[in-house]
PDB file of C-alpha atoms in Angstrom:
ATOM      1  CA  UNK X   1      11.583  -0.591  15.074  1.00  0.00           C
ATOM      2  CA  UNK X   2      10.817  -1.733  11.554  1.00  0.00           C
ATOM      3  CA  UNK X   3      13.492  -1.387   8.923  1.00  0.00           C
ATOM      4  CA  UNK X   4      13.277  -2.398   5.273  1.00  0.00           C
ATOM      5  CA  UNK X   5      16.424  -2.575   3.172  1.00  0.00           C
ATOM      6  CA  UNK X   6      16.459  -3.053  -0.580  1.00  0.00           C
ATOM      7  CA  UNK X   7      19.377  -4.513  -2.485  1.00  0.00           C
ATOM      8  CA  UNK X   8      20.198  -5.878  -5.913  1.00  0.00           C
ATOM      9  CA  UNK X   9      19.886  -2.778  -8.035  1.00  0.00           C
ATOM     10  CA  UNK X  10      22.364  -1.992 -10.777  1.00  0.00           C
ATOM     11  CA  UNK X  11      22.876  -1.245 -14.433  1.00  0.00           C
ATOM     12  CA  UNK X  12      21.917  -3.653 -17.196  1.00  0.00           C
ATOM     13  CA  UNK X  13      21.280  -3.570 -20.888  1.00  0.00           C
ATOM     14  CA  UNK X  14      17.804  -3.844 -22.325  1.00  0.00           C
ATOM     15  CA  UNK X  15      16.625  -7.435 -22.298  1.00  0.00           C
ATOM     16  CA  UNK X  16      18.649  -8.239 -19.215  1.00  0.00           C
ATOM     17  CA  UNK X  17      17.551  -9.321 -15.760  1.00  0.00           C
ATOM     18  CA  UNK X  18      17.949  -8.207 -12.182  1.00  0.00           C
ATOM     19  CA  UNK X  19      16.619  -9.505  -8.900  1.00  0.00           C
ATOM     20  CA  UNK X  20      15.879  -7.032  -6.150  1.00  0.00           C
ATOM     21  CA  UNK X  21      15.566  -8.124  -2.562  1.00  0.00           C
ATOM     22  CA  UNK X  22      13.745  -6.524   0.350  1.00  0.00           C
ATOM     23  CA  UNK X  23      15.006  -7.567   3.768  1.00  0.00           C
ATOM     24  CA  UNK X  24      13.127  -6.721   6.936  1.00  0.00           C
ATOM     25  CA  UNK X  25      14.048  -6.314  10.551  1.00  0.00           C
ATOM     26  CA  UNK X  26      11.386  -5.846  13.174  1.00  0.00           C
ATOM     27  CA  UNK X  27       8.808  -7.142  10.710  1.00  0.00           C
ATOM     28  CA  UNK X  28       7.777 -10.613   9.668  1.00  0.00           C
ATOM     29  CA  UNK X  29       6.342 -11.175   6.236  1.00  0.00           C
ATOM     30  CA  UNK X  30       3.287 -13.054   7.419  1.00  0.00           C
ATOM     31  CA  UNK X  31      -0.371 -12.321   6.713  1.00  0.00           C
ATOM     32  CA  UNK X  32       0.333  -8.832   5.478  1.00  0.00           C
ATOM     33  CA  UNK X  33       1.134  -7.032   2.278  1.00  0.00           C
ATOM     34  CA  UNK X  34       4.419  -6.026   0.681  1.00  0.00           C
ATOM     35  CA  UNK X  35       4.700  -3.835  -2.346  1.00  0.00           C
ATOM     36  CA  UNK X  36       7.393  -2.884  -4.778  1.00  0.00           C
ATOM     37  CA  UNK X  37       7.233   0.635  -6.159  1.00  0.00           C
ATOM     38  CA  UNK X  38       9.381   2.634  -8.522  1.00  0.00           C
ATOM     39  CA  UNK X  39       9.956   6.280  -9.139  1.00  0.00           C
ATOM     40  CA  UNK X  40      11.706   7.760 -12.126  1.00  0.00           C
ATOM     41  CA  UNK X  41      12.979  11.360 -12.089  1.00  0.00           C
ATOM     42  CA  UNK X  42      10.125  13.803 -12.493  1.00  0.00           C
ATOM     43  CA  UNK X  43       7.483  11.111 -12.195  1.00  0.00           C
ATOM     44  CA  UNK X  44       5.181   9.933  -9.447  1.00  0.00           C
ATOM     45  CA  UNK X  45       5.961   6.826  -7.433  1.00  0.00           C
ATOM     46  CA  UNK X  46       4.038   3.950  -8.961  1.00  0.00           C
ATOM     47  CA  UNK X  47       3.133   0.495  -7.743  1.00  0.00           C
ATOM     48  CA  UNK X  48       4.883  -2.277  -9.636  1.00  0.00           C
ATOM     49  CA  UNK X  49       3.975  -5.442  -7.746  1.00  0.00           C
ATOM     50  CA  UNK X  50       2.313  -6.520  -4.542  1.00  0.00           C
ATOM     51  CA  UNK X  51       2.381  -9.774  -2.641  1.00  0.00           C
ATOM     52  CA  UNK X  52       0.000 -10.812   0.075  1.00  0.00           C
ATOM     53  CA  UNK X  53       2.028 -13.008   2.373  1.00  0.00           C
ATOM     54  CA  UNK X  54       0.076 -15.814   3.979  1.00  0.00           C
ATOM     55  CA  UNK X  55       0.360 -19.471   4.775  1.00  0.00           C
ATOM     56  CA  UNK X  56      -0.761 -20.561   1.328  1.00  0.00           C
ATOM     57  CA  UNK X  57       2.239 -18.962  -0.292  1.00  0.00           C
ATOM     58  CA  UNK X  58       0.722 -15.598  -0.955  1.00  0.00           C
ATOM     59  CA  UNK X  59      -1.070 -13.964  -3.835  1.00  0.00           C
ATOM     60  CA  UNK X  60       0.612 -11.593  -6.247  1.00  0.00           C
ATOM     61  CA  UNK X  61      -0.566  -8.598  -8.233  1.00  0.00           C
ATOM     62  CA  UNK X  62       1.227  -6.647 -10.943  1.00  0.00           C
ATOM     63  CA  UNK X  63       1.007  -3.414 -12.838  1.00  0.00           C
ATOM     64  CA  UNK X  64       0.116  -3.971 -16.491  1.00  0.00           C
ATOM     65  CA  UNK X  65       3.464  -2.534 -17.549  1.00  0.00           C
ATOM     66  CA  UNK X  66       5.393  -5.371 -15.890  1.00  0.00           C
ATOM     67  CA  UNK X  67       3.056  -8.363 -16.162  1.00  0.00           C
ATOM     68  CA  UNK X  68       4.814 -11.363 -17.626  1.00  0.00           C
ATOM     69  CA  UNK X  69       8.242  -9.829 -17.005  1.00  0.00           C
ATOM     70  CA  UNK X  70       8.407  -9.285 -13.245  1.00  0.00           C
ATOM     71  CA  UNK X  71       7.767 -11.822 -10.503  1.00  0.00           C
ATOM     72  CA  UNK X  72       7.454 -11.048  -6.807  1.00  0.00           C
ATOM     73  CA  UNK X  73       8.063 -13.887  -4.412  1.00  0.00           C
ATOM     74  CA  UNK X  74       8.665 -14.537  -0.762  1.00  0.00           C
ATOM     75  CA  UNK X  75      11.734 -16.246   0.598  1.00  0.00           C
ATOM     76  CA  UNK X  76      10.567 -17.303   4.049  1.00  0.00           C
ATOM     77  CA  UNK X  77      13.949 -18.705   5.007  1.00  0.00           C
ATOM     78  CA  UNK X  78      15.659 -15.356   4.571  1.00  0.00           C
ATOM     79  CA  UNK X  79      12.604 -13.244   5.463  1.00  0.00           C
ATOM     80  CA  UNK X  80      12.894 -11.357   2.204  1.00  0.00           C
ATOM     81  CA  UNK X  81      10.575 -10.390  -0.585  1.00  0.00           C
ATOM     82  CA  UNK X  82      12.291 -10.564  -3.952  1.00  0.00           C
ATOM     83  CA  UNK X  83      11.394  -8.930  -7.233  1.00  0.00           C
ATOM     84  CA  UNK X  84      12.682 -10.843 -10.221  1.00  0.00           C
ATOM     85  CA  UNK X  85      12.833  -8.586 -13.257  1.00  0.00           C
ATOM     86  CA  UNK X  86      13.307 -10.055 -16.714  1.00  0.00           C
ATOM     87  CA  UNK X  87      13.267  -8.580 -20.206  1.00  0.00           C
ATOM     88  CA  UNK X  88      14.107  -5.192 -18.768  1.00  0.00           C
ATOM     89  CA  UNK X  89      13.396  -2.099 -20.819  1.00  0.00           C
ATOM     90  CA  UNK X  90      14.886   1.396 -20.606  1.00  0.00           C
ATOM     91  CA  UNK X  91      11.544   2.625 -19.268  1.00  0.00           C
ATOM     92  CA  UNK X  92      12.007   0.344 -16.249  1.00  0.00           C
ATOM     93  CA  UNK X  93      14.847   2.592 -15.083  1.00  0.00           C
ATOM     94  CA  UNK X  94      13.938   4.082 -11.712  1.00  0.00           C
ATOM     95  CA  UNK X  95      14.572   3.983  -8.010  1.00  0.00           C
ATOM     96  CA  UNK X  96      12.833   0.903  -6.670  1.00  0.00           C
ATOM     97  CA  UNK X  97      11.356   0.791  -3.189  1.00  0.00           C
ATOM     98  CA  UNK X  98       9.765  -1.900  -1.103  1.00  0.00           C
ATOM     99  CA  UNK X  99       7.062  -1.133   1.414  1.00  0.00           C
ATOM    100  CA  UNK X 100       5.165  -3.096   4.038  1.00  0.00           C
ATOM    101  CA  UNK X 101       1.576  -2.784   5.123  1.00  0.00           C
ATOM    102  CA  UNK X 102      -0.551  -4.423   7.804  1.00  0.00           C
ATOM    103  CA  UNK X 103      -3.448  -4.433   5.367  1.00  0.00           C
ATOM    104  CA  UNK X 104      -4.378  -7.783   3.794  1.00  0.00           C
ATOM    105  CA  UNK X 105      -4.328  -6.797   0.175  1.00  0.00           C
ATOM    106  CA  UNK X 106      -6.310  -8.265  -2.704  1.00  0.00           C
ATOM    107  CA  UNK X 107      -4.923  -6.019  -5.417  1.00  0.00           C
ATOM    108  CA  UNK X 108      -2.172  -3.465  -5.910  1.00  0.00           C
ATOM    109  CA  UNK X 109      -2.326  -1.243  -2.853  1.00  0.00           C
ATOM    110  CA  UNK X 110      -1.915   2.525  -3.172  1.00  0.00           C
ATOM    111  CA  UNK X 111       1.195   3.929  -1.561  1.00  0.00           C
ATOM    112  CA  UNK X 112      -0.849   5.703   1.114  1.00  0.00           C
ATOM    113  CA  UNK X 113      -1.744   2.372   2.744  1.00  0.00           C
ATOM    114  CA  UNK X 114       1.838   1.313   3.449  1.00  0.00           C
ATOM    115  CA  UNK X 115       3.277   1.687   6.938  1.00  0.00           C
ATOM    116  CA  UNK X 116       6.998   1.284   6.306  1.00  0.00           C
ATOM    117  CA  UNK X 117       9.343   2.037   3.401  1.00  0.00           C
ATOM    118  CA  UNK X 118      12.866   1.193   2.457  1.00  0.00           C
ATOM    119  CA  UNK X 119      15.408   3.677   1.162  1.00  0.00           C
ATOM    120  CA  UNK X 120      15.385   2.362  -2.380  1.00  0.00           C
ATOM    121  CA  UNK X 121      17.775   0.776  -4.850  1.00  0.00           C
ATOM    122  CA  UNK X 122      18.560   2.187  -8.269  1.00  0.00           C
ATOM    123  CA  UNK X 123      17.876   0.280 -11.477  1.00  0.00           C
ATOM    124  CA  UNK X 124      19.236   1.604 -14.756  1.00  0.00           C
ATOM    125  CA  UNK X 125      18.492  -0.053 -18.074  1.00  0.00           C
ATOM    126  CA  UNK X 126      20.368   1.078 -21.149  1.00  0.00           C
ATOM    127  CA  UNK X 127      19.208   0.586 -24.719  1.00  0.00           C
TER     128      UNK X 127
END
């Protein structure tokens, strides 16, 4: 049974940083796709970043709203996918979810193509 668990959320001031982590059991981050999504109250869940995990270290894709501020990377030793978030803004406040897909992705994948989801971790950024 596949289980994804997010951690690392919290409250920070604008301009601060947080690193979220997505840990998997029953799933190996190898030659597949992992996405980070976020959902603010009253808004649709949106893709933030995607990483295609493969032997070359993976390829990454980002939403325009987070490019240059967020970095998604794989920690093979811990079997986690981390989302490093810098220069946080109040509009980054949301519940953040990781998701895993068997699809080999070459861009941000829509949420409908993911097979497994975590329960989410809350990020709050104050001005």
